[in-house]
Tab-separated table of C-alpha atoms in Angstrom:
chain	number	residue	atom	x	y	z
A	12	MET	CA	-19.288	18.607	-17.314
A	13	VAL	CA	-21.274	21.339	-15.636
A	14	GLY	CA	-21.333	24.614	-17.512
A	15	ARG	CA	-20.439	28.004	-16.092
A	16	LYS	CA	-24.057	29.199	-16.161
A	17	THR	CA	-25.275	26.171	-14.204
A	18	LYS	CA	-22.580	26.692	-11.554
A	19	ARG	CA	-23.511	30.342	-11.248
A	20	GLU	CA	-27.223	29.571	-10.868
A	21	PHE	CA	-26.531	26.935	-8.222
A	22	GLY	CA	-24.151	29.307	-6.460
A	23	THR	CA	-26.858	31.946	-6.376
A	24	PHE	CA	-29.472	29.762	-4.710
A	25	TRP	CA	-27.490	27.340	-2.519
A	26	SER	CA	-28.352	29.263	0.630
A	27	PHE	CA	-32.059	29.080	-0.008
A	28	LEU	CA	-31.671	25.319	-0.500
A	29	ALA	CA	-29.650	25.197	2.732
A	30	PHE	CA	-32.476	27.073	4.477
A	31	VAL	CA	-34.963	24.430	3.332
A	32	ALA	CA	-32.515	21.764	4.548
A	33	VAL	CA	-32.319	23.446	7.967
A	34	VAL	CA	-36.102	23.394	8.254
A	35	ALA	CA	-36.123	19.713	7.283
A	36	LEU	CA	-33.300	18.889	9.717
A	37	TRP	CA	-35.293	20.239	12.662
A	38	THR	CA	-37.799	17.417	12.067
A	39	ILE	CA	-35.100	14.718	12.456
A	40	PRO	CA	-34.423	14.307	16.186
A	41	ALA	CA	-31.524	11.868	15.680
A	42	LEU	CA	-29.415	14.592	14.080
A	43	GLY	CA	-27.475	16.719	16.547
A	44	PRO	CA	-28.089	20.436	17.010
A	45	GLY	CA	-24.452	21.182	16.113
A	46	VAL	CA	-25.068	20.426	12.444
A	47	ILE	CA	-28.155	22.609	12.442
A	48	ALA	CA	-26.292	25.469	14.141
A	49	VAL	CA	-23.445	25.369	11.602
A	50	LEU	CA	-25.770	25.157	8.596
A	51	SER	CA	-27.909	27.989	9.993
A	52	ALA	CA	-24.804	30.138	10.452
A	53	PHE	CA	-23.862	29.547	6.805
A	54	VAL	CA	-27.349	30.611	5.733
A	55	VAL	CA	-27.081	33.844	7.751
A	56	LEU	CA	-23.618	34.681	6.410
A	57	TYR	CA	-24.728	34.008	2.851
A	58	CYS	CA	-27.774	36.258	3.203
A	59	LEU	CA	-25.723	39.078	4.713
A	60	PHE	CA	-22.840	39.024	2.230
A	61	GLN	CA	-23.673	37.006	-0.927
A	62	ALA	CA	-27.429	36.732	-1.619
A	63	PRO	CA	-28.450	38.389	-4.896
A	64	THR	CA	-30.334	41.612	-4.119
A	65	TRP	CA	-30.641	45.141	-5.436
A	66	CYS	CA	-28.204	47.712	-4.162
A	67	CYS	CA	-30.847	50.145	-2.804
A	68	ALA	CA	-28.242	52.743	-1.837
A	69	SER	CA	-29.217	56.398	-2.235
A	70	THR	CA	-28.273	57.960	-5.535
A	71	ARG	CA	-27.591	61.640	-6.167
A	72	LYS	CA	-31.268	62.101	-7.053
A	73	ASN	CA	-32.319	60.511	-3.699
A	74	GLU	CA	-33.660	57.425	-5.448
A	75	PHE	CA	-32.827	53.764	-4.903
A	76	CYS	CA	-29.897	52.334	-6.842
A	77	ARG	CA	-31.211	49.456	-8.962
A	78	ASN	CA	-27.858	47.789	-9.655
A	79	ASN	CA	-27.345	44.188	-8.604
A	80	ALA	CA	-25.566	43.732	-5.295
A	81	ASN	CA	-24.259	40.916	-3.152
A	82	GLY	CA	-25.976	40.460	0.182
A	83	ILE	CA	-28.010	42.630	2.479
A	84	LEU	CA	-25.049	44.590	3.836
A	85	LEU	CA	-23.004	45.139	0.670
A	86	GLY	CA	-23.744	47.481	-2.205
A	87	CYS	CA	-23.208	47.253	-5.947
A	88	HIS	CA	-20.037	47.733	-8.000
A	89	ILE	CA	-19.896	51.452	-7.156
A	90	ARG	CA	-17.377	51.874	-4.333
A	91	GLN	CA	-19.380	54.515	-2.445
A	92	HIS	CA	-22.499	52.328	-2.473
A	93	LYS	CA	-20.645	49.417	-0.852
A	94	TRP	CA	-19.664	51.506	2.133
A	95	GLN	CA	-22.915	53.484	2.215
A	96	LYS	CA	-25.053	50.379	2.794
A	97	LEU	CA	-22.699	48.991	5.414
A	98	LYS	CA	-22.686	52.314	7.284
A	99	MET	CA	-26.479	52.576	7.050
A	100	ALA	CA	-26.888	49.258	8.844
A	101	PHE	CA	-24.926	50.385	11.895
A	102	ARG	CA	-26.053	54.002	12.341
A	103	GLU	CA	-29.105	54.528	14.507
A	104	GLN	CA	-30.766	57.145	12.318
A	105	ARG	CA	-30.202	55.253	9.084
A	106	ALA	CA	-31.052	51.686	10.180
A	107	ALA	CA	-34.793	52.180	9.626
A	108	GLU	CA	-34.158	53.666	6.187
A	109	ALA	CA	-31.863	50.773	5.276
A	110	LEU	CA	-34.515	48.265	6.362
A	111	ARG	CA	-37.216	50.062	4.386
A	112	LYS	CA	-35.035	50.067	1.273
A	113	MET	CA	-34.104	46.418	1.624
A	114	LEU	CA	-37.726	45.343	2.018
A	115	SER	CA	-38.756	47.266	-1.102
A	116	ASN	CA	-38.163	44.298	-3.448
A	117	ILE	CA	-38.791	40.560	-3.370
A	118	SER	CA	-35.139	39.502	-3.368
A	119	GLY	CA	-34.441	41.736	-0.391
A	120	VAL	CA	-37.448	40.332	1.463
A	121	ALA	CA	-36.353	36.744	0.743
A	122	ALA	CA	-32.785	37.407	1.895
A	123	SER	CA	-33.978	39.260	4.999
A	124	LEU	CA	-36.450	36.564	6.023
A	125	SER	CA	-33.852	33.845	5.431
A	126	ALA	CA	-31.331	35.743	7.549
A	127	VAL	CA	-33.809	36.219	10.400
A	128	ALA	CA	-34.961	32.597	10.279
A	129	GLY	CA	-31.359	31.389	10.112
A	130	THR	CA	-30.443	33.514	13.122
A	131	ILE	CA	-33.359	32.130	15.132
A	132	SER	CA	-32.501	28.585	14.070
A	133	ALA	CA	-28.815	28.988	14.929
A	134	SER	CA	-29.701	30.477	18.312
A	135	ALA	CA	-32.141	27.695	19.138
A	136	ALA	CA	-29.681	25.006	18.032
A	137	THR	CA	-26.897	26.575	20.102
A	138	VAL	CA	-29.099	26.755	23.211
A	139	THR	CA	-30.144	23.137	22.659
A	140	LEU	CA	-26.493	22.140	22.277
A	141	LEU	CA	-25.510	23.947	25.483
A	142	VAL	CA	-28.404	22.562	27.529
A	143	LYS	CA	-27.773	18.916	26.609
């Protein structure tokens, strides 16, 4: 029987394993682009809403919040931080600040790069699916 800790660790990193699988699937021409598009979409959604990152919302002292958060767009357990990060992503003035904060740590960089690569992969697979 798999323990709770093992399930949690696998749940934390399944998207990064899926990202590696997407890269490997592009090398297999017999596999259809539909599978790649769906798997890429899952990678993007995971990075945006579930990947383990720091919160990075602004605190009262204008510092980064160092609490653990879920995903690039969501904040930590503090209610104001959840909405603050989501609002920062969609406001023109704050988007650059949100990007700078997210790229300030390695987990944010990994989630951001996986999300960008997954978006490019999903787009390419969708175009390939539509053209064929």
